[in-house]
mmCIF file of C-alpha atoms in Angstrom:
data_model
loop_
_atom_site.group_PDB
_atom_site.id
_atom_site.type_symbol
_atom_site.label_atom_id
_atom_site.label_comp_id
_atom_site.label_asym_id
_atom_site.label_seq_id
_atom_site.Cartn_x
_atom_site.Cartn_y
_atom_site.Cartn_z
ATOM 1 C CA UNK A 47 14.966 55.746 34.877
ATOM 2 C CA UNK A 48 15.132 58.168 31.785
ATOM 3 C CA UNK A 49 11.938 57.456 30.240
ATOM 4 C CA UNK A 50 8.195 56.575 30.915
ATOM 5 C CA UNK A 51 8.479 53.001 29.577
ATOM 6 C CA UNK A 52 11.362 52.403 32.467
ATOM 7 C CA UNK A 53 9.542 54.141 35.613
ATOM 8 C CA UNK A 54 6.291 52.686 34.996
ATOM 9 C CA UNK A 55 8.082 49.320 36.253
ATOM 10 C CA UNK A 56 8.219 51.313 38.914
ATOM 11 C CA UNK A 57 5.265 53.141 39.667
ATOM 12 C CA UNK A 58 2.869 51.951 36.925
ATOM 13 C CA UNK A 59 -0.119 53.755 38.472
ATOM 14 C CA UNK A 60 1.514 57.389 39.054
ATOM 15 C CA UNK A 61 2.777 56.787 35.129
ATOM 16 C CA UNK A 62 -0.576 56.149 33.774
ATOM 17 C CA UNK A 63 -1.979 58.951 35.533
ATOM 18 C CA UNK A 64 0.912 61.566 34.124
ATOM 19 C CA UNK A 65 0.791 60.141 30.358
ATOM 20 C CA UNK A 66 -2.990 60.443 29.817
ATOM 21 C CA UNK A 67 -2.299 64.125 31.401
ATOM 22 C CA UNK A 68 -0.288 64.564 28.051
ATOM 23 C CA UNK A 69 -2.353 62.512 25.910
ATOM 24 C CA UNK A 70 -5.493 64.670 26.977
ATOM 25 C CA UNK A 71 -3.970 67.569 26.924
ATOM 26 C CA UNK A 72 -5.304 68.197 30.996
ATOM 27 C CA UNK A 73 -1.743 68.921 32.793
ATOM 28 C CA UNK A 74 -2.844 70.491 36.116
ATOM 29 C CA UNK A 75 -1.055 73.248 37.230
ATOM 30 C CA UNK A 76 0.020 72.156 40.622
ATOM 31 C CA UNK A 77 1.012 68.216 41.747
ATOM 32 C CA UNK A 78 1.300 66.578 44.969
ATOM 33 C CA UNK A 79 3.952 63.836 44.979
ATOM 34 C CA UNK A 80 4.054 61.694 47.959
ATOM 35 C CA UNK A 81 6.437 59.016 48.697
ATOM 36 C CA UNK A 82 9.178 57.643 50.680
ATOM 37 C CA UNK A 83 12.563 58.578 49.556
ATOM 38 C CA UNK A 84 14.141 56.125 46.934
ATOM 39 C CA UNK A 85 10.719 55.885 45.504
ATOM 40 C CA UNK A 86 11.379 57.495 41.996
ATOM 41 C CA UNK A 87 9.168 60.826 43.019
ATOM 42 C CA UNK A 88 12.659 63.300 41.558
ATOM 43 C CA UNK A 89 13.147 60.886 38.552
ATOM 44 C CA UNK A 90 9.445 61.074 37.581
ATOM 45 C CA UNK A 91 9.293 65.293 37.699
ATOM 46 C CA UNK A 92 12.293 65.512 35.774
ATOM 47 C CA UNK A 93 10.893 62.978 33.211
ATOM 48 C CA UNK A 94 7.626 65.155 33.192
ATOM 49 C CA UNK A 95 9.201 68.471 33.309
ATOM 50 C CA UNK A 96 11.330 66.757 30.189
ATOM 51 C CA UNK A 97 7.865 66.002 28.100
ATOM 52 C CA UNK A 98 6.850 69.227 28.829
ATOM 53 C CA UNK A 99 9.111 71.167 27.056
ATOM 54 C CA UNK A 100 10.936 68.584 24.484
ATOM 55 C CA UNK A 101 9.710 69.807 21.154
ATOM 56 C CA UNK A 102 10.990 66.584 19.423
ATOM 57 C CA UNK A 103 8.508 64.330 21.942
ATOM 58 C CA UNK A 104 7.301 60.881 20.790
ATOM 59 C CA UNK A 105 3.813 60.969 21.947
ATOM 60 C CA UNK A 106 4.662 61.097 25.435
ATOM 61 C CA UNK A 107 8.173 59.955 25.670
ATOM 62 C CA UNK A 108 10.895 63.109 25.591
ATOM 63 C CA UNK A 109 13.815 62.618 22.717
ATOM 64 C CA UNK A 110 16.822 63.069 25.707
ATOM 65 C CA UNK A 111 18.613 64.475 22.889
ATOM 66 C CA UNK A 112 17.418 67.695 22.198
ATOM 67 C CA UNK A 113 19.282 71.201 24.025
ATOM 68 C CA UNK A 114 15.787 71.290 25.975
ATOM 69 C CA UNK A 115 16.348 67.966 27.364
ATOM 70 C CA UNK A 116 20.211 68.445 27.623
ATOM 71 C CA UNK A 117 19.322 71.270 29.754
ATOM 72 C CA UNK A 118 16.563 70.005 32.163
ATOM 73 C CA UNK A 119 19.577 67.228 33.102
ATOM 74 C CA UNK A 120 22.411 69.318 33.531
ATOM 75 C CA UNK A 121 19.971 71.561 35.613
ATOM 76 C CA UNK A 122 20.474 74.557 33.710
ATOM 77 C CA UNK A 123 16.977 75.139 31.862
ATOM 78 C CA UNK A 124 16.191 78.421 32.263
ATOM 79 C CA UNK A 125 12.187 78.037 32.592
ATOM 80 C CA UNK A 126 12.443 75.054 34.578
ATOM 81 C CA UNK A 127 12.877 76.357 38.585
ATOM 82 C CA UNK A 128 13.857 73.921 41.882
ATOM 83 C CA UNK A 129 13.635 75.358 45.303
ATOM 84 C CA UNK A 130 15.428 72.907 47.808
ATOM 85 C CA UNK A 131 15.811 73.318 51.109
ATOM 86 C CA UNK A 132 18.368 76.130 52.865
ATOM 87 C CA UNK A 133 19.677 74.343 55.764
ATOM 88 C CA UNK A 134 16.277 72.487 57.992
ATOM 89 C CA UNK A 135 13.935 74.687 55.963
ATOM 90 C CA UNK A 136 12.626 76.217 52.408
ATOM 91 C CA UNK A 137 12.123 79.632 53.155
ATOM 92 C CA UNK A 138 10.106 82.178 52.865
ATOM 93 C CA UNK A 139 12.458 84.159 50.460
ATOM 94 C CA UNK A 140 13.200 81.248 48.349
ATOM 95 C CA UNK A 141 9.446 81.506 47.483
ATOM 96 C CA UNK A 142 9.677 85.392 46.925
ATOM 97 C CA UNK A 143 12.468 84.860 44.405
ATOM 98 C CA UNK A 144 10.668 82.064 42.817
ATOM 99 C CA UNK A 145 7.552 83.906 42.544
ATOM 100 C CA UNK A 146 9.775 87.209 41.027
ATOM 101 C CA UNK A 147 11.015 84.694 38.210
ATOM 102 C CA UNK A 148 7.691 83.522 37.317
ATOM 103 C CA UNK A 149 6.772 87.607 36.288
ATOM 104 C CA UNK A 150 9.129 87.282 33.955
ATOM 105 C CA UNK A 151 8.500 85.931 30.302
ATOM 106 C CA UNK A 152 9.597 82.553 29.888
ATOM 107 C CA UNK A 153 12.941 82.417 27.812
ATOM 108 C CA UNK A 154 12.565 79.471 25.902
ATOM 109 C CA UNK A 155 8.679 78.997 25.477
ATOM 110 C CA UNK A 156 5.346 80.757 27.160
ATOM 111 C CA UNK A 157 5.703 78.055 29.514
ATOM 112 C CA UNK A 158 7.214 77.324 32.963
ATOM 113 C CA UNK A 159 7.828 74.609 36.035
ATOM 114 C CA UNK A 160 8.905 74.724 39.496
ATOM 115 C CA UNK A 161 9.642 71.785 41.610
ATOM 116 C CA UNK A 162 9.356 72.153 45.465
ATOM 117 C CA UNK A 163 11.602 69.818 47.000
ATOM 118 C CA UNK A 164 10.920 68.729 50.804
ATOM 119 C CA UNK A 165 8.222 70.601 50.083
ATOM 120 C CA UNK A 166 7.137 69.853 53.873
ATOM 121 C CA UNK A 167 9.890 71.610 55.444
ATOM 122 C CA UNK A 168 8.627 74.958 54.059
ATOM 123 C CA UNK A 169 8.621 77.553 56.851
ATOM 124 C CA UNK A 170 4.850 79.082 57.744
ATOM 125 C CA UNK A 171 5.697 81.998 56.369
ATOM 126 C CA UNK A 172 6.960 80.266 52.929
ATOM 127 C CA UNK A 173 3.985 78.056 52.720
ATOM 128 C CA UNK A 174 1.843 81.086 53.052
ATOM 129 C CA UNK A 175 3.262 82.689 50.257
ATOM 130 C CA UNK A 176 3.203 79.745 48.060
ATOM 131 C CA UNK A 177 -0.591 79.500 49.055
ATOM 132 C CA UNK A 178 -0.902 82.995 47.730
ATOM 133 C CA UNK A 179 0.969 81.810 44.029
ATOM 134 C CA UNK A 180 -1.263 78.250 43.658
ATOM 135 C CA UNK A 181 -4.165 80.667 44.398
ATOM 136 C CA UNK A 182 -3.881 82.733 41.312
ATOM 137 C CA UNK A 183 -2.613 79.821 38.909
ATOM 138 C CA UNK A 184 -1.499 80.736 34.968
ATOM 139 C CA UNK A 185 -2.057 78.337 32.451
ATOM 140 C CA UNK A 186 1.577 78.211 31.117
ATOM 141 C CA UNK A 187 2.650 77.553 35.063
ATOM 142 C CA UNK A 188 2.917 74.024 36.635
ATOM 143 C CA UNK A 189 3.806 73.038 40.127
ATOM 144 C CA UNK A 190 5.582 69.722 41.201
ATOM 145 C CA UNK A 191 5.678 69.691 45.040
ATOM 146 C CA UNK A 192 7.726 66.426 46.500
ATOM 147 C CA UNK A 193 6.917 65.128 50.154
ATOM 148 C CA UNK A 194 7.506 62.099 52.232
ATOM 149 C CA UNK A 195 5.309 63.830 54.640
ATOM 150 C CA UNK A 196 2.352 65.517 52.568
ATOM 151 C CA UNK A 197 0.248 65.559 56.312
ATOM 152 C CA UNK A 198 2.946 68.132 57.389
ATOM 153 C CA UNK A 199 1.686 70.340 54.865
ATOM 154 C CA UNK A 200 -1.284 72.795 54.701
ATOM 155 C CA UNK A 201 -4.578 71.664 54.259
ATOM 156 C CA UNK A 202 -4.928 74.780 51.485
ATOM 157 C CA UNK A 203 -2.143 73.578 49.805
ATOM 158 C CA UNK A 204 -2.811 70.145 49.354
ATOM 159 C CA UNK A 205 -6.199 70.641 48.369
ATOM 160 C CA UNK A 206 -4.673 72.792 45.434
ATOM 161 C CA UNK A 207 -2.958 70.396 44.447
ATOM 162 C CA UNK A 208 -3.303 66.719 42.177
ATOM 163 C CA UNK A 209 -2.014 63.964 44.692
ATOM 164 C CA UNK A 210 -0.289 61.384 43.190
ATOM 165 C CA UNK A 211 0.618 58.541 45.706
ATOM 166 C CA UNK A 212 4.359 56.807 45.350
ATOM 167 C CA UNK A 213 4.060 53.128 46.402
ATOM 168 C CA UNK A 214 6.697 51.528 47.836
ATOM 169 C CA UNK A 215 9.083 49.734 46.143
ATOM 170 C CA UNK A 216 8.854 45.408 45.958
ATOM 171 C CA UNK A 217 11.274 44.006 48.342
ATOM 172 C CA UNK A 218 12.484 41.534 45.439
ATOM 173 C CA UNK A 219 12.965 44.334 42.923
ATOM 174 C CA UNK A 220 15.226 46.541 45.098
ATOM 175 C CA UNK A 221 17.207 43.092 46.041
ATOM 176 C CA UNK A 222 17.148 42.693 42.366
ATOM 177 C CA UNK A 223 18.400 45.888 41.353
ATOM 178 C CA UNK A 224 20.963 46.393 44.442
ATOM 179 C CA UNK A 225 22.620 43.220 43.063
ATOM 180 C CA UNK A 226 22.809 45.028 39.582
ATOM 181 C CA UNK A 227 24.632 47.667 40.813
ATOM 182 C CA UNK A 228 27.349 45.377 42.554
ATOM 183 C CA UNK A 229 25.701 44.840 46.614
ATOM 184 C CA UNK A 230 26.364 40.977 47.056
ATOM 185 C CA UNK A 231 23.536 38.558 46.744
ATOM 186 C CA UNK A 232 23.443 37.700 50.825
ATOM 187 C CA UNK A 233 23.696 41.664 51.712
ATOM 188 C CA UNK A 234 21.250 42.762 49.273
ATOM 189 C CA UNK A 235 18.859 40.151 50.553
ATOM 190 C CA UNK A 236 19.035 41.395 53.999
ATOM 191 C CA UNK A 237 19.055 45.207 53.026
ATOM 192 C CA UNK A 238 16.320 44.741 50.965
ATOM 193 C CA UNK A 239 14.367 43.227 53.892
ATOM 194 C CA UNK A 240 15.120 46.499 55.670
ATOM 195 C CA UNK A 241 14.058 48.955 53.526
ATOM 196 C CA UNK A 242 12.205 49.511 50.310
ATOM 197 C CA UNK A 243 14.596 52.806 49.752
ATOM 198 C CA UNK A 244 17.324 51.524 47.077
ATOM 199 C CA UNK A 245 19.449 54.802 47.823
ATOM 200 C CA UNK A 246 19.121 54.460 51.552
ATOM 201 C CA UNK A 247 20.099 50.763 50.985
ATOM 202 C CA UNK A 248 22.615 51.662 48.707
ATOM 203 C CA UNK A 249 23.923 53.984 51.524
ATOM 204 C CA UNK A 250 23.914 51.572 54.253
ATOM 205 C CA UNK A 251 26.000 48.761 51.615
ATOM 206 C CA UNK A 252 28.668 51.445 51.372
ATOM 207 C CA UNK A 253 28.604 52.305 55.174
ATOM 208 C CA UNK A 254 31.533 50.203 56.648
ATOM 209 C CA UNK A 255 30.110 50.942 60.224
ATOM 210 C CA UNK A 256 26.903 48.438 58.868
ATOM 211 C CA UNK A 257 29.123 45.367 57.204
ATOM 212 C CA UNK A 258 29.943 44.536 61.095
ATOM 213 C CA UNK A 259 25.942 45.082 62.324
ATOM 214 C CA UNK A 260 25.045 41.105 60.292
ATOM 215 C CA UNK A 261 28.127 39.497 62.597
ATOM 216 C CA UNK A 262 27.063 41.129 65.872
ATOM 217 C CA UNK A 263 23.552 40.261 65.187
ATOM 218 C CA UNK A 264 25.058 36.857 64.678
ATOM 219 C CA UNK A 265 27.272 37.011 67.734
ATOM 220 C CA UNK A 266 24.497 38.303 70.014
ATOM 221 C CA UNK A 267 22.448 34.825 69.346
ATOM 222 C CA UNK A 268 25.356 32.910 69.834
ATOM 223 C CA UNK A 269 25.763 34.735 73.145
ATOM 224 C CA UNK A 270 22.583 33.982 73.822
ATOM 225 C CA UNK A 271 22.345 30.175 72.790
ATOM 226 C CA UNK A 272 25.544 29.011 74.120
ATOM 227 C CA UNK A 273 27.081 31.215 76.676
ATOM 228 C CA UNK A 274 24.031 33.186 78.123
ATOM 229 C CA UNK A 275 25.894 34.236 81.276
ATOM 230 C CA UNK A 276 28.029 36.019 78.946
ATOM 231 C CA UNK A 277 24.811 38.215 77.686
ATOM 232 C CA UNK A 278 25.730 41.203 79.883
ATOM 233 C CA UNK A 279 29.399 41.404 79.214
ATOM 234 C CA UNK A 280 29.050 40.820 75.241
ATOM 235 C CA UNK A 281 26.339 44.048 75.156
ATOM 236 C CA UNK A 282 28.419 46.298 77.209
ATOM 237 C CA UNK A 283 31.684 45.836 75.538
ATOM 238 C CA UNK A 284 30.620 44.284 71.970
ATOM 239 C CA UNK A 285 27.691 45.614 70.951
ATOM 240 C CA UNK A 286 27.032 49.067 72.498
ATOM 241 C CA UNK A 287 30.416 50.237 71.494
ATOM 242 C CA UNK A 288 29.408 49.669 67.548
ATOM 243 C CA UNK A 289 25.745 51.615 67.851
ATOM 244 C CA UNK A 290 26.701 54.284 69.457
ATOM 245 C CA UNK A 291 23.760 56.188 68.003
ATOM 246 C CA UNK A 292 19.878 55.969 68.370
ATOM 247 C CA UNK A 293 19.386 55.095 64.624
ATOM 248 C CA UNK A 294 22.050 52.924 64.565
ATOM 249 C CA UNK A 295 20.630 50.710 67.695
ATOM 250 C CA UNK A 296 17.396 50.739 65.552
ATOM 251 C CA UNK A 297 18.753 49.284 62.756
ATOM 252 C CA UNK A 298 20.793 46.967 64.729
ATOM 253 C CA UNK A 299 17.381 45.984 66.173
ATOM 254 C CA UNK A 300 15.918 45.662 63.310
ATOM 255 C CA UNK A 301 18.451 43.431 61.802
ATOM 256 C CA UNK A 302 17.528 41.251 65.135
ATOM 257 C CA UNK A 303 13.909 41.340 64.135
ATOM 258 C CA UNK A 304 14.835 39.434 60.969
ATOM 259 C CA UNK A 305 16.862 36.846 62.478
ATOM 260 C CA UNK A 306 13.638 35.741 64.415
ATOM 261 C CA UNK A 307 11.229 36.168 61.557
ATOM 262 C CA UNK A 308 13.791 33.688 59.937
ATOM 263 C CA UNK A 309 12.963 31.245 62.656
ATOM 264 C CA UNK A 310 9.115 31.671 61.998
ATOM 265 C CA UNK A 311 9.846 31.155 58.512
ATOM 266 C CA UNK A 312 11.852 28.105 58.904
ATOM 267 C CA UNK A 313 9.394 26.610 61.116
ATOM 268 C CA UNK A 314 6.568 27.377 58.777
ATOM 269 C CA UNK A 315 8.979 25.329 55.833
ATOM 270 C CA UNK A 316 9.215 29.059 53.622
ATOM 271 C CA UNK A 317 12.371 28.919 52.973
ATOM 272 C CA UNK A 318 12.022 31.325 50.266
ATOM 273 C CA UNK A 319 11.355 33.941 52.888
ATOM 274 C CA UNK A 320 14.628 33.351 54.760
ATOM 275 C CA UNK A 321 16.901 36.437 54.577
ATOM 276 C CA UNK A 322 19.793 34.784 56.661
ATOM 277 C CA UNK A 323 20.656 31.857 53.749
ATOM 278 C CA UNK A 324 23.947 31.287 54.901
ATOM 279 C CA UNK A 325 23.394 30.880 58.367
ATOM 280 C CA UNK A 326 21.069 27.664 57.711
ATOM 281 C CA UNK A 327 23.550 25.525 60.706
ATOM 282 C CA UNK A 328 22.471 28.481 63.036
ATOM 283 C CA UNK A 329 19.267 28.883 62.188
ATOM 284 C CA UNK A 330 18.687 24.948 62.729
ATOM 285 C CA UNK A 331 20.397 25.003 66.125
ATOM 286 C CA UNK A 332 18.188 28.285 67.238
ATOM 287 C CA UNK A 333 15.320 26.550 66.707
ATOM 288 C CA UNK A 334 15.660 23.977 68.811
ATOM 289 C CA UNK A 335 15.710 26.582 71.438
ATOM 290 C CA UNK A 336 13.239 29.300 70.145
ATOM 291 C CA UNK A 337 9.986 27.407 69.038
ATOM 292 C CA UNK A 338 7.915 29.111 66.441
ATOM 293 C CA UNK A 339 5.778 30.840 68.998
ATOM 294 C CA UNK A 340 8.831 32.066 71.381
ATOM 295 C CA UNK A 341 10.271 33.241 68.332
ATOM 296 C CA UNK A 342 7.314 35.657 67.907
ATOM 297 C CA UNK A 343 7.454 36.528 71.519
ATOM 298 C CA UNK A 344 11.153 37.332 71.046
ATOM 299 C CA UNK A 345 9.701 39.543 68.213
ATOM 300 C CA UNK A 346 7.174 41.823 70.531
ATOM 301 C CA UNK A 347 9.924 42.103 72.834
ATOM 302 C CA UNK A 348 12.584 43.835 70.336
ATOM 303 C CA UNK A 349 9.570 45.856 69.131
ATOM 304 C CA UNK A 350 9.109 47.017 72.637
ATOM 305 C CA UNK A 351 12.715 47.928 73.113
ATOM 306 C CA UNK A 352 12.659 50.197 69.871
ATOM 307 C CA UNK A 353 9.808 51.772 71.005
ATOM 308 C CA UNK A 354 11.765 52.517 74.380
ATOM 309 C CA UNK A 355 14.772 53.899 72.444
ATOM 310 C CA UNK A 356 12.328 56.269 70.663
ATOM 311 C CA UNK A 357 10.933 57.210 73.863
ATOM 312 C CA UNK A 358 14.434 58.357 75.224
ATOM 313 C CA UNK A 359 15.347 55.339 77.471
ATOM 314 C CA UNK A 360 18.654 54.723 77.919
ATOM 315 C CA UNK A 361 20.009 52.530 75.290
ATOM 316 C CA UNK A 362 22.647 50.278 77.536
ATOM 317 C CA UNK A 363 19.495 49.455 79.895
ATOM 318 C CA UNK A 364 16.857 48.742 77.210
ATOM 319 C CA UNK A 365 19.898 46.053 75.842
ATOM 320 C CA UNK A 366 20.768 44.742 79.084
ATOM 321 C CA UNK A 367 16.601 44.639 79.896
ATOM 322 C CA UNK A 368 16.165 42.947 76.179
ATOM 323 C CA UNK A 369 19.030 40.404 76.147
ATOM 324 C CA UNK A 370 18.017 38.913 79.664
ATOM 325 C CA UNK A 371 14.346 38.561 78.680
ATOM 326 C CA UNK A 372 15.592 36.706 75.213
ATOM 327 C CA UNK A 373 17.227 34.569 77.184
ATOM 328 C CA UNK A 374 14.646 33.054 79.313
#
């Protein structure tokens, strides 16, 4: 996403709001961009920081050509700042030495950008001090602060800031796009269904630990269809072994979840909505045991056992607990 005309497929409304900034000639000097990760908020500063200083700009659009632009992507610009986070946190220091660049004259032009990112996992003391800078704002200064988490933030400091909202990303377009980038058609369906994040999906695709989480999922209603005495066993020394984390159970829930709303959809004729397409023999079997409306039942009941595993309960006894209520 290198230019305005290719994000704003993306985020047409946060687009429109940056290009009339330019076309008015109103850039504010401190932004607020909230989003979930994957959701174009790093691509769309570097894009503005670009139009900001590319003196060979189209009306909005940056050349990508010039040493300006050539600089901004090899991260090298010398009037263009990012403060990540050290470690957990941005810190209080990292704010200092941002703020003892910005008394010195910009190199290239009168004007300058810094891009907070995390900006929610700045330390009290750091977001104090970057209070104290958006306070006493220069004209030639702009602020891009990134969040997935804006409500973590001070009050002061979003107030001081233009809040630009990140939407999610369509479900179809990230399936769309994972398949462009080589994630096969029946894996991209089913990550896509998980989350609207293309790199987290992306991440998961590459994950070898996740290409076995679709089979046990698979497994697991076999288990549970044709050999339910077997429930017990298969969890202890099948599935437990493979999510061995928190997350990982979630995700293995999760995967679960879709299974079921597969069911729904299938007894609802959608089969558009069906993430599970090549499992069409074992989704017809299941539903001759899980009617529509035991299928959502089955549904509150995985939802209750994530909510257990976020609550600390062991995860072998919410499983056990879960598989011998889906079988009844």
């Amino acid at each position: 996403m290198s230019t305005w005309t290719e994000i704003k497929e993306i985020q047409p409304l946060v687009t429109q709001m940056l290009t009339n900034s330019f076309k008015k000639e109103r850039i504010s000097h401190a932004y607020l961009f909230q989003g979930d990760r994957g959701t174009g908020k790093r691509e769309m500063s570097t894009l503005f920081a670009k139009s900001i200083f590319c003196k060979n700009r189209d009306g909005v659009e940056p050349c990508q050509q010039c040493l300006e632009c050539k600089r901004i992507d090899s991260g090298n610009h010398p009037d263009l700042h990012w403060v990540e986070p050290d470690g957990q946190s941005i810190k209080k220091e990292q704010i200092l030495n941002l703020q003892k660049e910005f008394t010195y004259t910009g190199l290239e032009s009168n004007r300058k950008v810094y891009i907070i990112v995390d900006a929610d996992k700045m330390t009290t003391n750091a977001s104090n001090r970057l209070l104290k800078f958006l306070e006493e704002p220069s004209q030639q200064t702009t602020a891009i602060l990134l969040t997935e988490n804006s409500q973590a933030m001070l009050n002061t400091i979003r107030s001081r800031c233009q809040l630009l909202a990140f939407q999610p990303l369509h479900p179809e377009r990230v399936e769309h796009q994972l398949e462009e980038q080589g994630v096969s058609q029946s894996n991209a369906r089913i990550l896509a269904a998980l989350t609207n994040n293309l790199a987290e999906a992306q991440e998961l695709n590459d994950d070898e630990w996740f290409a076995n989480v679709r089979k046990l999922v698979i497994q697991l209603v076999e288990v549970l269809l044709h050999k339910p005495n077997e429930g017990l066993l298969f969890i202890n020394h099948q599935w437990m072994p493979h999510f061995k984390e928190r997350k990982q159970l979630q995700i293995g829930l999760d995967v679960l979840m879709l299974w079921f709303h597969d069911l729904i959809h299938y007894n609802l004729d959608r089969e558009q909505a069906i993430v599970f397409q090549q499992e069409r023999e074992k989704r017809e079997q299941a539903s001759l045991h899980w009617s529509r409306q035991s299928a959502a039942h089955s549904l509150a009941l995985i939802l209750e056992a994530k909510r257990k595993i976020n609550q600390n309960v062991h995860p072998t006894l919410v499983m056990e607990q879960l598989t011998l209520q889906l079988q009844r």
